[in-house]
Amino acid sequence: MPTQTRIPARASVRGAVSPVVLAVLAIVVALSVAAWFLIVKPYRDATQAVTPVGASAPAAGSEKAAAPIANVESLSVDQLLAEARKAMNEQRLVAPAGNNAFEFYMKVLEKQPGHPVAADALRETFPFGATAAEQTINQRDFPEAQREIDLLAKADPENYTLTILRSKLDAQRKTLDREQQAAVDQQKQQQLVAQNAAAAARQQAADQLAETQRQQAAHEQAARLAAQQQASAAVTAPAAKPVAARPAAAPDSDAISDAVLTKQIRPRYPTAAMRSNQEGWVDVELTVDTQGAVSNVTVVDSQPKHVFDRAALDAVGRWEFKPAMRNGEPMPVTLRRRILFNLGR
């Protein structure tokens, strides 16, 4: 073959595409399309709902808006993935129980262990689920927080974040216990202060009443003494005048005799005072009428205060006297007596 004829032939051979190359390219294209539809597209659809890194955490309470699904076991893998994507879009990562993305993805792994879409979604969503669980801890919903931590542990039991969450949950529980105990202690302290204040007020009122009674008794005694002095002056004044018809024995008839105690009732010793070995006395004032009966018994003074008063009043009120006499006629008189209380030691 001439040289000029061979050169164009070689050039045409070098510019042509080999059928082998075309076949390889066709296989590569077919594999790429198949990979797109069988792997890439389903994975992209499943992971589009995952919150991107750096996105804000789900709003508090948004995970608990949906009710649990009753027939989760009857859902197919595709249906579970669809429910998981829906839950991700609604930010229901770990709550509510029975209707959250984590449980749907884990159910997929139960039906098809190692399912790439569910496994990757759980791994990428774990930090956001942990954030949601931490928010539940901060809200002090401890049972729900424990459930969410347990759910995260099923997805990734070796994750160190679980240790942090459990520590925070335990710390919050202890803090709540301390706060509740402090509130109980404060309430008890307030009740004690109120009781002490009420007791002090009652004691003050009792002391004021006793002082008022004492002052009233003193005023009444002073008034009676003044009246007796006026009566004595009125009786004895005429005796100073000379009376011619009066017999020589008349001055003896003006004599006044005191009331004489004829029946004395010993007071009953108060049980509380006897147990505490208390002793003391009570000064009483009483009126003996013309029949010798006792009335208007009052406590003038006592030591200790208010311990033996009632026993003294009860006993003296039952005493009996021979009435005082003036000019041979009985007259009322006011007396004062001291009643002693001792244990006879």
GROMACS .gro file of C-alpha atoms in nm:
model
  345
    1MET     CA    1   0.000   0.000   0.000
    2PRO     CA    2   0.138   0.345  -0.083
    3THR     CA    3   0.240   0.574   0.201
    4GLN     CA    4  -0.010   0.841   0.112
    5THR     CA    5  -0.293   0.591   0.139
    6ARG     CA    6  -0.190   0.446   0.480
    7ILE     CA    7  -0.161   0.777   0.670
    8PRO     CA    8  -0.528   0.892   0.626
    9ALA     CA    9  -0.644   0.545   0.730
   10ARG     CA   10  -0.450   0.559   1.059
   11ALA     CA   11  -0.593   0.903   1.131
   12SER     CA   12  -0.945   0.780   1.083
   13VAL     CA   13  -0.884   0.484   1.313
   14ARG     CA   14  -0.744   0.708   1.593
   15GLY     CA   15  -1.049   0.942   1.585
   16ALA     CA   16  -1.311   0.667   1.609
   17VAL     CA   17  -1.470   0.566   1.951
   18SER     CA   18  -1.414   0.211   2.055
   19PRO     CA   19  -1.730   0.004   2.116
   20VAL     CA   20  -1.580  -0.117   2.444
   21VAL     CA   21  -1.557   0.238   2.575
   22LEU     CA   22  -1.917   0.299   2.480
   23ALA     CA   23  -2.028  -0.011   2.662
   24VAL     CA   24  -1.840   0.088   2.979
   25LEU     CA   25  -1.990   0.436   2.972
   26ALA     CA   26  -2.336   0.291   2.928
   27ILE     CA   27  -2.287   0.062   3.229
   28VAL     CA   28  -2.161   0.350   3.446
   29VAL     CA   29  -2.459   0.565   3.353
   30ALA     CA   30  -2.701   0.282   3.427
   31LEU     CA   31  -2.542   0.216   3.765
   32SER     CA   32  -2.552   0.586   3.849
   33VAL     CA   33  -2.922   0.610   3.768
   34ALA     CA   34  -2.997   0.295   3.963
   35ALA     CA   35  -2.799   0.423   4.263
   36TRP     CA   36  -2.989   0.750   4.249
   37PHE     CA   37  -3.331   0.589   4.261
   38LEU     CA   38  -3.243   0.302   4.494
   39ILE     CA   39  -3.008   0.466   4.748
   40VAL     CA   40  -2.954   0.840   4.717
   41LYS     CA   41  -3.313   0.954   4.667
   42PRO     CA   42  -3.466   0.750   4.955
   43TYR     CA   43  -3.185   0.858   5.186
   44ARG     CA   44  -3.227   1.225   5.089
   45ASP     CA   45  -3.605   1.204   5.142
   46ALA     CA   46  -3.556   1.049   5.484
   47THR     CA   47  -3.288   1.289   5.604
   48GLN     CA   48  -3.441   1.612   5.472
   49ALA     CA   49  -3.654   1.629   5.786
   50VAL     CA   50  -3.351   1.609   6.017
   51THR     CA   51  -3.275   1.945   6.177
   52PRO     CA   52  -2.947   2.080   6.034
   53VAL     CA   53  -2.644   2.118   6.254
   54GLY     CA   54  -2.655   2.455   6.434
   55ALA     CA   55  -3.034   2.483   6.408
   56SER     CA   56  -3.224   2.589   6.714
   57ALA     CA   57  -3.363   2.325   6.949
   58PRO     CA   58  -3.734   2.242   6.922
   59ALA     CA   59  -3.966   2.469   7.109
   60ALA     CA   60  -4.078   2.351   7.450
   61GLY     CA   61  -4.402   2.158   7.435
   62SER     CA   62  -4.401   2.116   7.052
   63GLU     CA   63  -4.301   1.748   7.084
   64LYS     CA   64  -4.615   1.666   7.282
   65ALA     CA   65  -4.879   1.796   7.046
   66ALA     CA   66  -4.969   1.467   6.878
   67ALA     CA   67  -5.151   1.172   7.029
   68PRO     CA   68  -4.991   0.823   7.032
   69ILE     CA   69  -5.053   0.594   6.734
   70ALA     CA   70  -5.233   0.280   6.846
   71ASN     CA   71  -5.135   0.049   6.556
   72VAL     CA   72  -4.761   0.109   6.526
   73GLU     CA   73  -4.691  -0.264   6.502
   74SER     CA   74  -4.907  -0.296   6.191
   75LEU     CA   75  -4.723  -0.021   5.998
   76SER     CA   76  -4.486  -0.121   5.718
   77VAL     CA   77  -4.130   0.005   5.691
   78ASP     CA   78  -4.228   0.271   5.438
   79GLN     CA   79  -4.517   0.383   5.656
   80LEU     CA   80  -4.290   0.399   5.959
   81LEU     CA   81  -4.040   0.610   5.765
   82ALA     CA   82  -4.321   0.839   5.653
   83GLU     CA   83  -4.442   0.879   6.012
   84ALA     CA   84  -4.085   0.943   6.124
   85ARG     CA   85  -4.043   1.217   5.861
   86LYS     CA   86  -4.372   1.372   5.969
   87ALA     CA   87  -4.263   1.364   6.333
   88MET     CA   88  -3.929   1.523   6.242
   89ASN     CA   89  -4.107   1.803   6.056
   90GLU     CA   90  -4.328   1.865   6.360
   91GLN     CA   91  -4.022   1.846   6.592
   92ARG     CA   92  -4.159   1.545   6.778
   93LEU     CA   93  -3.818   1.391   6.829
   94VAL     CA   94  -3.863   1.189   7.150
   95ALA     CA   95  -4.214   1.281   7.265
   96PRO     CA   96  -4.498   1.212   7.298
   97ALA     CA   97  -4.463   0.847   7.386
   98GLY     CA   98  -4.568   0.625   7.098
   99ASN     CA   99  -4.567   0.903   6.838
  100ASN     CA  100  -4.216   1.039   6.794
  101ALA     CA  101  -3.940   1.010   6.536
  102PHE     CA  102  -3.702   0.806   6.754
  103GLU     CA  103  -3.958   0.534   6.820
  104PHE     CA  104  -4.055   0.514   6.452
  105TYR     CA  105  -3.692   0.481   6.338
  106MET     CA  106  -3.622   0.223   6.606
  107LYS     CA  107  -3.929   0.027   6.497
  108VAL     CA  108  -3.786   0.030   6.144
  109LEU     CA  109  -3.463  -0.118   6.279
  110GLU     CA  110  -3.664  -0.386   6.457
  111LYS     CA  111  -3.830  -0.483   6.131
  112GLN     CA  112  -3.512  -0.444   5.920
  113PRO     CA  113  -3.196  -0.448   6.134
  114GLY     CA  114  -2.923  -0.226   5.997
  115HIS     CA  115  -3.160  -0.020   5.780
  116PRO     CA  116  -2.927   0.262   5.662
  117VAL     CA  117  -3.185   0.541   5.656
  118ALA     CA  118  -3.317   0.474   6.007
  119ALA     CA  119  -2.969   0.418   6.154
  120ASP     CA  120  -2.828   0.738   6.004
  121ALA     CA  121  -3.133   0.939   6.108
  122LEU     CA  122  -3.106   0.821   6.468
  123ARG     CA  123  -2.735   0.899   6.479
  124GLU     CA  124  -2.776   1.249   6.332
  125THR     CA  125  -3.084   1.330   6.537
  126PHE     CA  126  -2.945   1.207   6.872
  127PRO     CA  127  -2.801   1.547   6.985
  128PHE     CA  128  -3.136   1.719   6.926
  129GLY     CA  129  -3.323   1.445   7.111
  130ALA     CA  130  -3.081   1.490   7.401
  131THR     CA  131  -3.153   1.865   7.399
  132ALA     CA  132  -3.527   1.794   7.413
  133ALA     CA  133  -3.474   1.558   7.708
  134GLU     CA  134  -3.268   1.825   7.886
  135GLN     CA  135  -3.552   2.075   7.839
  136THR     CA  136  -3.791   1.824   7.994
  137ILE     CA  137  -3.554   1.791   8.293
  138ASN     CA  138  -3.546   2.169   8.333
  139GLN     CA  139  -3.927   2.169   8.331
  140ARG     CA  140  -3.908   1.917   8.620
  141ASP     CA  141  -4.125   1.662   8.444
  142PHE     CA  142  -3.909   1.385   8.588
  143PRO     CA  143  -4.107   1.076   8.477
  144GLU     CA  144  -4.119   1.201   8.117
  145ALA     CA  145  -3.751   1.297   8.129
  146GLN     CA  146  -3.662   0.947   8.249
  147ARG     CA  147  -3.863   0.793   7.964
  148GLU     CA  148  -3.689   1.012   7.705
  149ILE     CA  149  -3.344   0.927   7.845
  150ASP     CA  150  -3.429   0.557   7.832
  151LEU     CA  151  -3.545   0.598   7.472
  152LEU     CA  152  -3.218   0.769   7.377
  153ALA     CA  153  -3.027   0.488   7.552
  154LYS     CA  154  -3.198   0.233   7.328
  155ALA     CA  155  -3.078   0.424   7.022
  156ASP     CA  156  -2.718   0.478   7.141
  157PRO     CA  157  -2.649   0.318   7.480
  158GLU     CA  158  -2.278   0.412   7.484
  159ASN     CA  159  -2.326   0.783   7.420
  160TYR     CA  160  -2.163   0.990   7.694
  161THR     CA  161  -2.444   1.247   7.672
  162LEU     CA  162  -2.667   0.998   7.853
  163THR     CA  163  -2.441   1.016   8.159
  164ILE     CA  164  -2.472   1.395   8.163
  165LEU     CA  165  -2.849   1.379   8.127
  166ARG     CA  166  -2.883   1.125   8.407
  167SER     CA  167  -2.665   1.341   8.634
  168LYS     CA  168  -2.877   1.648   8.561
  169LEU     CA  169  -3.197   1.454   8.626
  170ASP     CA  170  -3.065   1.328   8.960
  171ALA     CA  171  -2.948   1.678   9.058
  172GLN     CA  172  -3.285   1.832   8.971
  173ARG     CA  173  -3.466   1.567   9.173
  174LYS     CA  174  -3.246   1.636   9.476
  175THR     CA  175  -3.295   2.011   9.432
  176LEU     CA  176  -3.672   1.966   9.423
  177ASP     CA  177  -3.657   1.748   9.735
  178ARG     CA  178  -3.455   2.014   9.917
  179GLU     CA  179  -3.695   2.288   9.810
  180GLN     CA  180  -3.995   2.087   9.924
  181GLN     CA  181  -3.831   2.010  10.259
  182ALA     CA  182  -3.740   2.377  10.303
  183ALA     CA  183  -4.101   2.474  10.229
  184VAL     CA  184  -4.225   2.222  10.487
  185ASP     CA  185  -3.974   2.349  10.747
  186GLN     CA  186  -4.073   2.708  10.680
  187GLN     CA  187  -4.441   2.623  10.716
  188LYS     CA  188  -4.373   2.447  11.047
  189GLN     CA  189  -4.171   2.747  11.168
  190GLN     CA  190  -4.451   2.984  11.075
  191GLN     CA  191  -4.703   2.767  11.258
  192LEU     CA  192  -4.479   2.758  11.566
  193VAL     CA  193  -4.440   3.137  11.562
  194ALA     CA  194  -4.817   3.177  11.528
  195GLN     CA  195  -4.880   2.936  11.815
  196ASN     CA  196  -4.629   3.115  12.040
  197ALA     CA  197  -4.784   3.451  11.953
  198ALA     CA  198  -5.133   3.320  12.030
  199ALA     CA  199  -5.015   3.174  12.362
  200ALA     CA  200  -4.847   3.502  12.456
  201ALA     CA  201  -5.162   3.694  12.365
  202ARG     CA  202  -5.376   3.461  12.579
  203GLN     CA  203  -5.138   3.495  12.875
  204GLN     CA  204  -5.133   3.872  12.840
  205ALA     CA  205  -5.513   3.882  12.828
  206ALA     CA  206  -5.532   3.660  13.138
  207ASP     CA  207  -5.285   3.883  13.324
  208GLN     CA  208  -5.477   4.194  13.227
  209LEU     CA  209  -5.804   4.038  13.342
  210ALA     CA  210  -5.650   3.935  13.675
  211GLU     CA  211  -5.509   4.284  13.726
  212THR     CA  212  -5.845   4.440  13.645
  213GLN     CA  213  -6.018   4.209  13.892
  214ARG     CA  214  -5.760   4.290  14.158
  215GLN     CA  215  -5.802   4.664  14.111
  216GLN     CA  216  -6.181   4.629  14.114
  217ALA     CA  217  -6.166   4.427  14.434
  218ALA     CA  218  -5.938   4.688  14.593
  219HIS     CA  219  -6.180   4.967  14.498
  220GLU     CA  220  -6.474   4.772  14.634
  221GLN     CA  221  -6.288   4.706  14.960
  222ALA     CA  222  -6.200   5.071  14.997
  223ALA     CA  223  -6.562   5.167  14.935
  224ARG     CA  224  -6.686   4.915  15.194
  225LEU     CA  225  -6.434   5.034  15.454
  226ALA     CA  226  -6.540   5.392  15.395
  227ALA     CA  227  -6.906   5.296  15.432
  228GLN     CA  228  -6.831   5.105  15.755
  229GLN     CA  229  -6.642   5.400  15.896
  230GLN     CA  230  -6.929   5.633  15.815
  231ALA     CA  231  -7.179   5.390  15.973
  232SER     CA  232  -6.965   5.356  16.286
  233ALA     CA  233  -6.937   5.732  16.316
  234ALA     CA  234  -7.315   5.769  16.280
  235VAL     CA  235  -7.378   5.510  16.553
  236THR     CA  236  -7.121   5.631  16.804
  237ALA     CA  237  -7.185   6.004  16.761
  238PRO     CA  238  -7.516   6.011  16.956
  239ALA     CA  239  -7.356   5.819  17.243
  240ALA     CA  240  -7.140   6.120  17.324
  241LYS     CA  241  -7.446   6.325  17.416
  242PRO     CA  242  -7.567   6.303  17.774
  243VAL     CA  243  -7.887   6.110  17.803
  244ALA     CA  244  -8.051   6.131  18.141
  245ALA     CA  245  -8.285   5.837  18.092
  246ARG     CA  246  -8.007   5.601  17.973
  247PRO     CA  247  -7.927   5.338  18.231
  248ALA     CA  248  -7.574   5.302  18.360
  249ALA     CA  249  -7.518   4.984  18.160
  250ALA     CA  250  -7.598   5.152  17.824
  251PRO     CA  251  -7.235   5.190  17.708
  252ASP     CA  252  -7.193   4.814  17.721
  253SER     CA  253  -7.477   4.772  17.470
  254ASP     CA  254  -7.278   4.970  17.206
  255ALA     CA  255  -7.006   4.703  17.192
  256ILE     CA  256  -6.932   4.543  16.850
  257SER     CA  257  -6.832   4.179  16.831
  258ASP     CA  258  -6.645   4.028  16.536
  259ALA     CA  259  -6.774   3.745  16.321
  260VAL     CA  260  -6.658   3.407  16.451
  261LEU     CA  261  -6.573   3.119  16.215
  262THR     CA  262  -6.783   2.816  16.302
  263LYS     CA  263  -6.729   2.591  16.001
  264GLN     CA  264  -6.405   2.590  15.801
  265ILE     CA  265  -6.364   2.389  15.480
  266ARG     CA  266  -6.008   2.300  15.396
  267PRO     CA  267  -5.923   2.382  15.032
  268ARG     CA  268  -5.846   2.102  14.788
  269TYR     CA  269  -5.478   2.099  14.693
  270PRO     CA  270  -5.449   2.140  14.311
  271THR     CA  271  -5.320   1.821  14.148
  272ALA     CA  272  -5.079   2.003  13.916
  273ALA     CA  273  -4.928   2.196  14.206
  274MET     CA  274  -4.894   1.879  14.412
  275ARG     CA  275  -4.713   1.699  14.128
  276SER     CA  276  -4.472   1.988  14.085
  277ASN     CA  277  -4.425   2.031  14.464
  278GLN     CA  278  -4.556   2.388  14.456
  279GLU     CA  279  -4.655   2.570  14.776
  280GLY     CA  280  -4.801   2.915  14.827
  281TRP     CA  281  -5.080   3.129  14.972
  282VAL     CA  282  -5.389   3.322  14.867
  283ASP     CA  283  -5.526   3.638  15.034
  284VAL     CA  284  -5.905   3.652  14.998
  285GLU     CA  285  -6.163   3.909  15.092
  286LEU     CA  286  -6.515   3.799  15.190
  287THR     CA  287  -6.839   3.935  15.323
  288VAL     CA  288  -7.020   3.771  15.620
  289ASP     CA  289  -7.388   3.866  15.617
  290THR     CA  290  -7.629   3.884  15.912
  291GLN     CA  291  -7.698   3.508  15.881
  292GLY     CA  292  -7.329   3.419  15.900
  293ALA     CA  293  -7.318   3.312  15.533
  294VAL     CA  294  -7.018   3.399  15.314
  295SER     CA  295  -7.050   3.594  14.988
  296ASN     CA  296  -6.847   3.819  14.756
  297VAL     CA  297  -6.530   3.613  14.791
  298THR     CA  298  -6.247   3.767  14.586
  299VAL     CA  299  -5.873   3.712  14.557
  300VAL     CA  300  -5.674   4.012  14.675
  301ASP     CA  301  -5.327   3.868  14.624
  302SER     CA  302  -5.165   3.528  14.576
  303GLN     CA  303  -4.827   3.363  14.539
  304PRO     CA  304  -4.770   3.207  14.292
  305LYS     CA  305  -5.023   3.377  14.069
  306HIS     CA  306  -5.333   3.185  13.954
  307VAL     CA  307  -5.215   2.850  14.094
  308PHE     CA  308  -5.423   2.820  14.414
  309ASP     CA  309  -5.685   3.092  14.350
  310ARG     CA  310  -5.969   2.867  14.243
  311ALA     CA  311  -5.918   2.618  14.526
  312ALA     CA  312  -5.915   2.900  14.783
  313LEU     CA  313  -6.233   3.060  14.645
  314ASP     CA  314  -6.419   2.729  14.640
  315ALA     CA  315  -6.326   2.649  15.001
  316VAL     CA  316  -6.389   2.994  15.154
  317GLY     CA  317  -6.725   3.020  14.977
  318ARG     CA  318  -6.849   2.729  15.192
  319TRP     CA  319  -6.732   2.866  15.528
  320GLU     CA  320  -6.988   2.951  15.798
  321PHE     CA  321  -6.965   3.222  16.067
  322LYS     CA  322  -7.143   3.346  16.374
  323PRO     CA  323  -7.233   3.692  16.246
  324ALA     CA  324  -7.078   4.008  16.387
  325MET     CA  325  -7.297   4.196  16.638
  326ARG     CA  326  -7.361   4.564  16.705
  327ASN     CA  327  -7.584   4.664  16.993
  328GLY     CA  328  -7.697   4.304  17.011
  329GLU     CA  329  -7.804   4.299  16.647
  330PRO     CA  330  -7.623   4.105  16.369
  331MET     CA  331  -7.453   4.315  16.103
  332PRO     CA  332  -7.262   4.237  15.780
  333VAL     CA  333  -6.885   4.271  15.786
  334THR     CA  334  -6.601   4.234  15.536
  335LEU     CA  335  -6.304   4.019  15.634
  336ARG     CA  336  -5.970   3.930  15.485
  337ARG     CA  337  -5.806   3.593  15.535
  338ARG     CA  338  -5.488   3.426  15.408
  339ILE     CA  339  -5.522   3.064  15.294
  340LEU     CA  340  -5.195   2.869  15.311
  341PHE     CA  341  -5.110   2.584  15.078
  342ASN     CA  342  -4.824   2.361  15.187
  343LEU     CA  343  -4.739   1.997  15.152
  344GLY     CA  344  -4.680   1.947  15.523
  345ARG     CA  345  -4.306   1.879  15.493
   0.00000   0.00000   0.00000
